[in-house]
Amino acid sequence: MTKTLPAILTAVATAFVALPPIQGVSAQTPAGDIDFQKRSIRVTIPALGVSADSVSADYAIELTPTLTSAAGDTLELRPVIFRAKGNARYVDRGRYYKTIPEATCEEYLAGQTILYTAEVSRADAPWIWGEEGVSLSLQREKAGCCTVEPLPSVPVATGAWVVPFTPVWALVPDFTGRAGALSRDNPVLQHISQYRPYDSTRILRKEEGALYVHFPLDKSLLSRDFRDNSETLDKIVDITAQIMADTASNVKVIQIIGLASVEGPVKRNNVLGQERADALKAYVQQRVEVPDSLFEVINGGEAWTELRDQLCDLQFEGRDALLEIIDTETDVDRRERRMRALDGGKPYSYLRDNVLSDQRNSGYLRIYYDYVPDWVAAVINGASPRLGTTDNAAALAELQRVSFDPRSWNALGVALWFAGQPEEAIGYFERAAADGNPEAIANLRQLREAD
């Protein structure tokens, strides 16, 4: 699961802090904000104005929002004039008679407040994006009919450019050893937590991934050349050998269930079920060193549960009558004789040719595995929810313990970024991206686009 930071923790630079106003300058607090974008900034003063009682009747106040860097660079933004009523009448009359030039900026009456916004291109003032910080202030001038008087500036906000970067990271999967890797493509492998003991109600043919080997009628000799036994046996041996050789995972149980078809006497079929299961166990042990203690060899006997389920999935004449015999006749030998005799043997012939041959097998084989607990994944996943929080320092310390594992590198980069160590963070992002980590690749892409 990939995580992103909540908005309250994002590192987008809207970090300008409004400063207290100078008393008597304005009826409204000129609290401002600067929203850094990639190639431009937006300056906002939500309530810019001059109180009516702070300006004499014949005067005006010109306010010029100004950005200033710590190094002394300045950029004056669009000015705004606030005129007292007497000054406004004087200017209007002069413009009517063309003795005063037309307005070159926005003009308002003293006592009004406006929403002020301005856009600044990064190309016009690249120093704004420096790390030393920028302040926003109001430069003021008081003007009458014949005089211009500078007034003290008003500080509005301070802050600094921060790269607009929202790191992403993901929990890492446990390293489940060779068995875990093999299980992704071989559903015959299941973790020991999925183990199920055998009982006669299980319908084995519908359980995903189990492997079967087949035997000729009334035989328990395991032949590689019979049907598709060769491919199946090679897969069983190969998977078992790989897990037995792996130090990070191990075989817990090899479950073999021997089955026989319902053809013939039940006593003989019960012997066949056991002999077939034993034959498969012996085949594996002759090729891979596996102790008897890891095998669970079960004689499933005649596969009546499998047969009944398979009949329910088929449509042929006499099927329902066969199902009724299976469900009502408790003597299994008599049950088979009745099925053979039904309708002159036609339904049973269909059964023999299309169903029973698949039941002459060692049955079901399933390998259950376990693996050494992955303490590194536990450390990484335990630290991940604390990244970017007040517990970031503790998360960083935990991740540094497992920095030898490539799975930790992206999370380490995130922790270092929030710890104020961007160069070290980028180094870990680059290492993780080179190792193929998709979240690290996304993080580097974000940083490149913000540059």
Coordinates of C-alpha atoms in Angstrom, one line a residue:
M1 CA 0.0 0.0 0.0
T2 CA 1.5 3.3 -1.1
K3 CA 1.2 6.2 1.3
T4 CA 1.2 10.0 0.8
L5 CA 1.4 12.6 3.4
P6 CA -1.7 14.4 4.6
A7 CA -2.1 18.0 3.5
I8 CA -1.1 19.3 6.9
L9 CA 2.3 17.8 6.6
T10 CA 3.1 18.6 3.0
A11 CA 6.3 20.4 2.2
V12 CA 4.8 22.8 -0.3
A13 CA 6.0 26.2 0.5
T14 CA 3.1 28.2 1.8
A15 CA 5.1 28.8 4.9
F16 CA 4.9 32.5 5.2
V17 CA 3.9 33.7 8.6
A18 CA 1.8 36.9 9.0
L19 CA 3.4 39.5 11.2
P20 CA 1.6 41.9 13.6
P21 CA 0.5 45.2 12.1
I22 CA 1.9 48.6 13.0
Q23 CA -0.6 50.4 15.2
G24 CA -2.6 53.1 13.5
V25 CA -1.5 52.1 10.0
S26 CA -4.7 50.4 8.9
A27 CA -8.1 49.5 10.2
Q28 CA -7.5 46.0 8.8
T29 CA -4.6 43.6 9.5
P30 CA -2.7 43.3 6.2
A31 CA -2.0 39.6 6.8
G32 CA -0.4 38.1 3.7
D33 CA 0.7 34.9 2.2
I34 CA 3.1 33.8 -0.6
D35 CA 2.3 30.6 -2.4
F36 CA 5.4 29.3 -4.2
Q37 CA 4.6 27.6 -7.5
K38 CA 7.1 25.8 -9.7
R39 CA 7.8 28.8 -12.0
S40 CA 6.0 31.6 -10.4
I41 CA 4.7 32.8 -7.0
R42 CA 1.4 34.3 -6.0
V43 CA 1.4 37.1 -3.4
T44 CA -1.9 37.5 -1.6
I45 CA -3.0 40.2 1.0
P46 CA -6.6 39.4 1.9
A47 CA -7.5 42.8 3.4
L48 CA -5.3 45.6 2.1
G49 CA -6.4 49.1 3.1
V50 CA -5.8 52.4 4.9
S51 CA -8.2 53.5 7.7
A52 CA -10.2 56.7 6.9
D53 CA -9.3 58.4 10.2
S54 CA -5.5 57.8 9.6
V55 CA -5.3 60.1 6.5
S56 CA -5.9 63.8 6.5
A57 CA -8.7 65.0 4.1
D58 CA -6.4 66.3 1.4
Y59 CA -3.9 63.4 1.4
A60 CA -3.5 59.9 -0.1
I61 CA -1.4 56.9 0.9
E62 CA 0.3 54.8 -1.8
L63 CA 1.1 51.3 -0.7
T64 CA 3.6 49.2 -2.7
P65 CA 3.9 45.5 -1.7
T66 CA 7.6 44.7 -1.9
L67 CA 9.5 41.4 -1.7
T68 CA 13.0 41.5 -0.1
S69 CA 15.6 38.8 0.2
A70 CA 18.0 38.4 3.2
A71 CA 20.8 39.4 0.8
G72 CA 19.0 42.7 0.0
D73 CA 17.4 42.0 -3.3
T74 CA 14.1 43.7 -3.7
L75 CA 11.2 43.5 -6.1
E76 CA 8.4 46.1 -6.0
L77 CA 4.9 44.8 -7.0
R78 CA 1.9 46.7 -8.3
P79 CA 1.2 49.8 -6.1
V80 CA -2.2 50.8 -4.8
I81 CA -3.4 54.2 -3.8
F82 CA -5.9 55.0 -1.0
R83 CA -7.3 58.6 -1.2
A84 CA -9.1 60.6 1.5
K85 CA -12.3 62.1 0.2
G86 CA -10.9 65.6 -0.2
N87 CA -7.9 64.3 -2.1
A88 CA -10.1 62.2 -4.3
R89 CA -12.3 65.3 -5.2
Y90 CA -9.1 67.3 -5.9
V91 CA -7.7 64.6 -8.2
D92 CA -11.0 64.0 -10.0
R93 CA -11.3 67.8 -10.8
G94 CA -7.7 68.0 -12.0
R95 CA -8.1 65.0 -14.3
Y96 CA -11.3 66.5 -15.7
Y97 CA -9.4 69.7 -16.6
K98 CA -6.4 67.5 -17.6
T99 CA -4.1 69.2 -15.1
I100 CA -3.4 65.9 -13.4
P101 CA -2.4 62.8 -15.3
E102 CA -4.7 59.8 -15.5
A103 CA -4.3 57.0 -13.0
T104 CA -1.4 54.6 -13.5
C105 CA -2.5 52.2 -10.7
E106 CA -5.5 51.1 -8.8
E107 CA -7.1 53.8 -6.7
Y108 CA -9.6 53.5 -3.8
L109 CA -11.0 55.6 -1.0
A110 CA -9.5 55.4 2.4
G111 CA -11.5 53.2 4.6
Q112 CA -12.0 50.6 1.8
T113 CA -10.2 47.2 1.9
I114 CA -9.4 45.1 -1.1
L115 CA -8.1 41.6 -1.9
Y116 CA -4.7 42.1 -3.3
T117 CA -3.0 39.4 -5.5
A118 CA 0.1 39.5 -7.7
E119 CA 2.0 37.0 -9.8
V120 CA 5.7 37.0 -10.0
S121 CA 7.6 34.9 -12.6
R122 CA 10.6 33.0 -11.5
A123 CA 12.5 34.4 -14.4
D124 CA 11.9 38.0 -13.1
A125 CA 13.3 37.4 -9.6
P126 CA 15.1 34.0 -9.3
W127 CA 16.5 35.0 -5.9
I128 CA 13.0 34.5 -4.4
W129 CA 13.6 30.8 -4.7
G130 CA 16.8 30.9 -2.7
E131 CA 17.1 29.2 0.7
E132 CA 17.9 32.4 2.6
G133 CA 14.3 33.5 2.8
V134 CA 12.1 36.3 1.6
S135 CA 10.0 39.0 3.4
L136 CA 6.8 40.7 2.2
S137 CA 6.3 44.3 3.3
L138 CA 4.3 47.4 2.4
Q139 CA 6.3 50.5 1.3
R140 CA 4.3 53.6 2.0
E141 CA 4.2 57.2 0.8
K142 CA 1.9 60.0 1.9
A143 CA 1.1 62.5 -0.9
G144 CA -0.8 65.8 -1.0
C145 CA -1.3 68.4 -3.7
C146 CA 2.3 69.5 -3.6
T147 CA 4.3 67.2 -1.3
V148 CA 5.3 63.5 -1.1
E149 CA 6.4 62.2 2.3
P150 CA 7.8 58.6 2.8
L151 CA 6.4 56.7 5.7
P152 CA 7.8 53.7 7.6
S153 CA 7.2 50.4 5.8
V154 CA 4.8 47.8 7.3
P155 CA 6.1 44.2 7.6
V156 CA 3.5 41.7 6.4
A157 CA 5.0 38.2 6.2
T158 CA 8.2 36.2 6.1
G159 CA 9.1 32.8 4.8
A160 CA 11.4 30.8 2.5
W161 CA 11.1 28.6 -0.6
V162 CA 10.6 25.0 0.1
V163 CA 10.7 22.4 -2.7
P164 CA 7.1 21.3 -3.4
F165 CA 7.7 17.7 -2.7
T166 CA 5.4 15.1 -1.1
P167 CA 7.4 11.9 -0.6
V168 CA 5.7 8.6 -1.2
W169 CA 6.6 5.2 0.3
A170 CA 5.2 1.7 0.6
L171 CA 5.2 -1.1 3.1
V172 CA 7.6 -3.9 2.0
P173 CA 6.6 -7.6 1.8
D174 CA 8.2 -10.2 4.0
F175 CA 11.1 -12.1 2.5
T176 CA 9.6 -15.5 2.4
G177 CA 12.6 -17.4 1.1
R178 CA 12.7 -19.6 -1.9
A179 CA 9.4 -21.3 -0.9
G180 CA 7.6 -18.0 -0.9
A181 CA 9.0 -17.0 -4.3
L182 CA 8.1 -20.4 -5.8
S183 CA 4.6 -20.3 -4.4
R184 CA 3.7 -17.3 -6.6
D185 CA 3.8 -19.5 -9.7
N186 CA 3.2 -22.9 -8.1
P187 CA 0.0 -23.0 -6.1
V188 CA 0.9 -26.6 -5.0
L189 CA 2.9 -24.7 -2.4
Q190 CA 1.0 -23.1 0.5
H191 CA 2.2 -21.6 3.7
I192 CA 1.7 -23.8 6.8
S193 CA -0.9 -21.4 8.1
Q194 CA -3.2 -22.7 5.2
Y195 CA -2.7 -26.4 6.3
R196 CA -5.9 -28.5 6.3
P197 CA -6.1 -32.1 7.6
Y198 CA -7.7 -34.5 5.2
D199 CA -11.3 -35.7 5.7
S200 CA -13.6 -37.5 3.4
T201 CA -15.7 -34.4 2.7
R202 CA -12.9 -32.6 0.9
I203 CA -13.3 -32.3 -2.9
L204 CA -9.7 -32.5 -3.9
R205 CA -10.1 -32.0 -7.6
K206 CA -11.4 -28.5 -7.0
E207 CA -8.6 -27.3 -4.7
E208 CA -6.3 -25.0 -6.6
G209 CA -2.8 -26.1 -7.5
A210 CA -2.7 -29.7 -6.1
L211 CA -0.6 -32.1 -8.2
Y212 CA -1.7 -35.6 -9.2
V213 CA 0.1 -38.6 -10.6
H214 CA -1.9 -41.4 -12.3
F215 CA -1.8 -45.2 -12.3
P216 CA -3.2 -47.8 -14.6
L217 CA -6.3 -49.7 -13.5
D218 CA -5.6 -51.9 -10.5
K219 CA -1.9 -50.9 -10.4
S220 CA 0.3 -49.2 -7.8
L221 CA 3.5 -49.1 -9.8
L222 CA 4.4 -45.4 -10.5
S223 CA 5.4 -44.9 -14.1
R224 CA 6.8 -41.7 -15.6
D225 CA 5.5 -42.7 -19.0
F226 CA 1.9 -43.0 -18.0
R227 CA -0.2 -40.0 -19.0
D228 CA 1.4 -36.7 -17.9
N229 CA 3.3 -38.2 -14.9
S230 CA 6.7 -37.2 -16.2
E231 CA 6.1 -33.5 -16.1
T232 CA 4.3 -33.7 -12.7
L233 CA 6.9 -35.8 -11.0
D234 CA 9.7 -33.5 -12.2
K235 CA 7.9 -30.5 -10.8
I236 CA 7.3 -32.2 -7.4
V237 CA 11.0 -33.1 -7.1
D238 CA 12.3 -29.8 -8.3
I239 CA 10.1 -27.7 -5.9
T240 CA 10.9 -30.0 -3.0
A241 CA 14.7 -29.9 -3.6
Q242 CA 14.8 -26.1 -3.9
I243 CA 13.0 -25.6 -0.6
M244 CA 15.0 -28.2 1.2
A245 CA 18.2 -26.5 0.1
D246 CA 17.1 -23.0 1.2
T247 CA 18.2 -21.7 4.6
A248 CA 15.4 -19.0 4.7
S249 CA 12.5 -21.4 4.2
N250 CA 11.7 -25.0 4.9
V251 CA 9.2 -27.8 4.1
K252 CA 6.8 -28.4 7.0
V253 CA 4.4 -31.0 5.6
I254 CA 4.2 -33.0 2.3
Q255 CA 0.6 -34.1 2.3
I256 CA -0.1 -37.1 0.0
I257 CA -3.6 -38.6 -0.2
G258 CA -3.8 -41.9 -2.0
L259 CA -7.0 -42.6 -3.9
A260 CA -8.5 -45.4 -6.0
S261 CA -11.5 -45.4 -8.3
V262 CA -14.7 -47.1 -7.2
E263 CA -14.2 -50.0 -9.7
G264 CA -13.8 -53.4 -8.1
P265 CA -14.0 -54.6 -4.5
V266 CA -13.6 -52.0 -1.8
K267 CA -11.1 -54.1 0.1
R268 CA -8.8 -54.2 -2.9
N269 CA -9.2 -50.5 -3.6
N270 CA -8.3 -49.5 0.0
V271 CA -5.1 -51.4 -0.5
L272 CA -4.4 -49.6 -3.8
G273 CA -5.0 -46.2 -2.2
Q274 CA -2.3 -46.8 0.4
E275 CA 0.1 -48.4 -2.0
R276 CA -0.2 -45.5 -4.5
A277 CA 0.4 -42.9 -1.8
D278 CA 3.5 -44.9 -0.6
A279 CA 4.8 -45.1 -4.1
L280 CA 4.8 -41.4 -4.6
K281 CA 6.5 -40.8 -1.2
A282 CA 9.2 -43.3 -2.1
Y283 CA 9.7 -41.6 -5.5
V284 CA 10.3 -38.3 -3.8
Q285 CA 12.6 -39.7 -1.1
Q286 CA 14.8 -41.5 -3.7
R287 CA 15.6 -38.1 -5.4
V288 CA 15.5 -35.6 -2.5
E289 CA 16.6 -36.2 1.1
V290 CA 13.4 -35.7 3.0
P291 CA 12.8 -37.4 6.4
D292 CA 9.7 -39.5 7.0
S293 CA 8.6 -37.0 9.6
L294 CA 7.8 -34.4 7.0
F295 CA 5.3 -36.7 5.1
E296 CA 1.7 -37.0 5.9
V297 CA 0.6 -40.1 3.9
I298 CA -3.1 -40.7 3.9
N299 CA -5.1 -43.5 2.4
G300 CA -8.3 -41.9 0.9
G301 CA -9.5 -45.2 -0.4
E302 CA -12.3 -45.2 -3.0
A303 CA -12.9 -41.7 -4.3
W304 CA -16.7 -41.6 -3.8
T305 CA -16.8 -37.9 -2.8
E306 CA -14.8 -37.0 -5.9
L307 CA -17.0 -39.1 -8.1
R308 CA -20.2 -37.7 -6.9
D309 CA -19.0 -34.1 -7.3
Q310 CA -17.8 -34.8 -10.8
L311 CA -21.1 -36.4 -11.7
C312 CA -22.9 -33.2 -10.6
D313 CA -20.9 -31.3 -13.1
L314 CA -21.8 -33.5 -16.0
Q315 CA -24.9 -34.0 -18.1
F316 CA -25.6 -37.5 -19.6
E317 CA -28.4 -40.0 -19.7
G318 CA -28.7 -41.9 -16.4
R319 CA -26.7 -39.4 -14.4
D320 CA -29.5 -38.6 -11.9
A321 CA -30.2 -42.4 -11.3
L322 CA -26.5 -42.9 -10.6
L323 CA -26.5 -40.1 -8.1
E324 CA -29.6 -41.6 -6.4
I325 CA -27.8 -44.9 -6.0
I326 CA -24.7 -43.2 -4.5
D327 CA -26.8 -41.3 -2.0
T328 CA -29.1 -44.1 -0.9
E329 CA -27.0 -47.4 -1.0
T330 CA -24.8 -47.6 2.1
D331 CA -23.0 -50.9 1.1
V332 CA -20.3 -49.7 -1.2
D333 CA -19.8 -53.1 -3.0
R334 CA -23.5 -53.4 -3.6
R335 CA -23.6 -49.7 -4.7
E336 CA -21.1 -50.4 -7.4
R337 CA -22.9 -53.5 -8.6
R338 CA -26.2 -51.5 -8.9
M339 CA -24.5 -48.8 -10.8
R340 CA -23.0 -51.3 -13.3
A341 CA -26.4 -52.9 -13.8
L342 CA -28.3 -49.7 -14.3
D343 CA -30.0 -49.4 -17.7
G344 CA -28.1 -52.3 -19.2
G345 CA -24.8 -50.8 -18.2
K346 CA -25.0 -47.7 -20.5
P347 CA -24.6 -45.0 -17.8
Y348 CA -21.7 -47.0 -16.2
S349 CA -19.9 -47.3 -19.5
Y350 CA -20.0 -43.6 -19.9
L351 CA -18.7 -43.3 -16.3
R352 CA -15.8 -45.8 -17.0
D353 CA -14.7 -44.1 -20.2
N354 CA -15.0 -40.4 -19.1
V355 CA -14.6 -40.2 -15.3
L356 CA -13.2 -43.2 -13.5
S357 CA -9.8 -43.2 -15.3
D358 CA -9.0 -39.8 -13.6
Q359 CA -9.5 -41.3 -10.1
R360 CA -6.9 -44.0 -10.5
N361 CA -4.2 -41.8 -9.0
S362 CA -2.1 -41.3 -5.9
G363 CA -4.5 -38.5 -5.3
Y364 CA -3.5 -35.2 -4.1
L365 CA -0.1 -33.8 -3.2
R366 CA 0.3 -30.5 -1.4
I367 CA 3.5 -29.1 0.0
Y368 CA 3.2 -26.7 3.0
Y369 CA 6.2 -24.5 3.9
D370 CA 7.3 -22.0 6.4
Y371 CA 10.1 -19.3 6.4
V372 CA 12.4 -17.6 8.8
P373 CA 10.7 -14.5 10.2
D374 CA 11.8 -11.4 8.3
W375 CA 12.8 -9.0 11.1
V376 CA 14.1 -6.4 8.6
A377 CA 10.7 -6.1 7.0
A378 CA 9.1 -5.7 10.4
V379 CA 11.5 -2.9 11.3
I380 CA 10.8 -1.0 8.0
N381 CA 7.1 -1.5 8.2
G382 CA 7.0 -0.5 11.8
A383 CA 8.9 2.8 11.1
S384 CA 6.9 3.7 8.0
P385 CA 3.7 5.0 9.7
R386 CA 5.9 7.4 11.7
L387 CA 7.6 9.1 8.8
G388 CA 6.9 12.8 8.7
T389 CA 5.3 12.8 12.1
T390 CA 6.6 14.0 15.5
D391 CA 8.2 10.5 15.8
N392 CA 10.2 10.9 12.6
A393 CA 13.5 11.0 14.4
A394 CA 12.8 7.6 16.1
A395 CA 11.7 6.1 12.7
L396 CA 15.0 7.4 11.1
A397 CA 17.0 5.7 13.9
E398 CA 15.2 2.4 13.3
L399 CA 15.7 2.5 9.6
Q400 CA 19.4 3.3 9.9
R401 CA 19.7 -0.1 11.7
V402 CA 18.6 -1.9 8.6
S403 CA 20.3 0.4 6.0
F404 CA 22.2 -2.7 4.7
D405 CA 18.9 -3.9 3.1
P406 CA 17.9 -2.2 -0.2
R407 CA 14.2 -2.4 0.9
S408 CA 14.9 0.3 3.5
W409 CA 16.5 2.8 1.2
N410 CA 13.4 4.7 0.0
A411 CA 11.9 4.9 3.5
L412 CA 15.3 6.1 4.7
G413 CA 15.3 8.8 2.1
V414 CA 11.8 9.9 3.3
A415 CA 12.9 10.0 6.9
L416 CA 16.1 12.0 6.1
W417 CA 14.0 14.5 4.0
F418 CA 11.8 15.2 6.9
A419 CA 14.8 15.4 9.2
G420 CA 16.1 18.3 7.1
Q421 CA 18.9 16.4 5.3
P422 CA 17.9 16.7 1.6
E423 CA 21.2 15.7 0.1
E424 CA 21.4 12.5 2.1
A425 CA 17.8 11.8 1.3
I426 CA 18.3 12.2 -2.4
G427 CA 21.3 9.8 -2.2
Y428 CA 19.1 7.1 -0.8
F429 CA 16.3 7.8 -3.3
E430 CA 18.9 7.3 -6.1
R431 CA 20.1 4.1 -4.6
A432 CA 16.6 2.7 -4.2
A433 CA 15.6 3.8 -7.7
A434 CA 18.6 2.1 -9.2
D435 CA 17.4 -1.1 -7.3
G436 CA 14.0 -0.7 -9.0
N437 CA 12.0 0.7 -6.2
P438 CA 8.9 2.4 -7.8
E439 CA 8.3 4.8 -5.0
A440 CA 11.9 6.1 -5.1
I441 CA 11.6 6.5 -8.8
A442 CA 8.4 8.6 -8.3
N443 CA 10.2 10.7 -5.5
L444 CA 13.1 11.5 -7.8
R445 CA 10.7 12.5 -10.6
Q446 CA 8.9 14.9 -8.3
L447 CA 12.2 16.5 -7.2
R448 CA 13.3 16.9 -10.9
E449 CA 10.0 18.5 -11.8
A450 CA 10.3 20.9 -8.9
D451 CA 13.8 22.1 -9.8

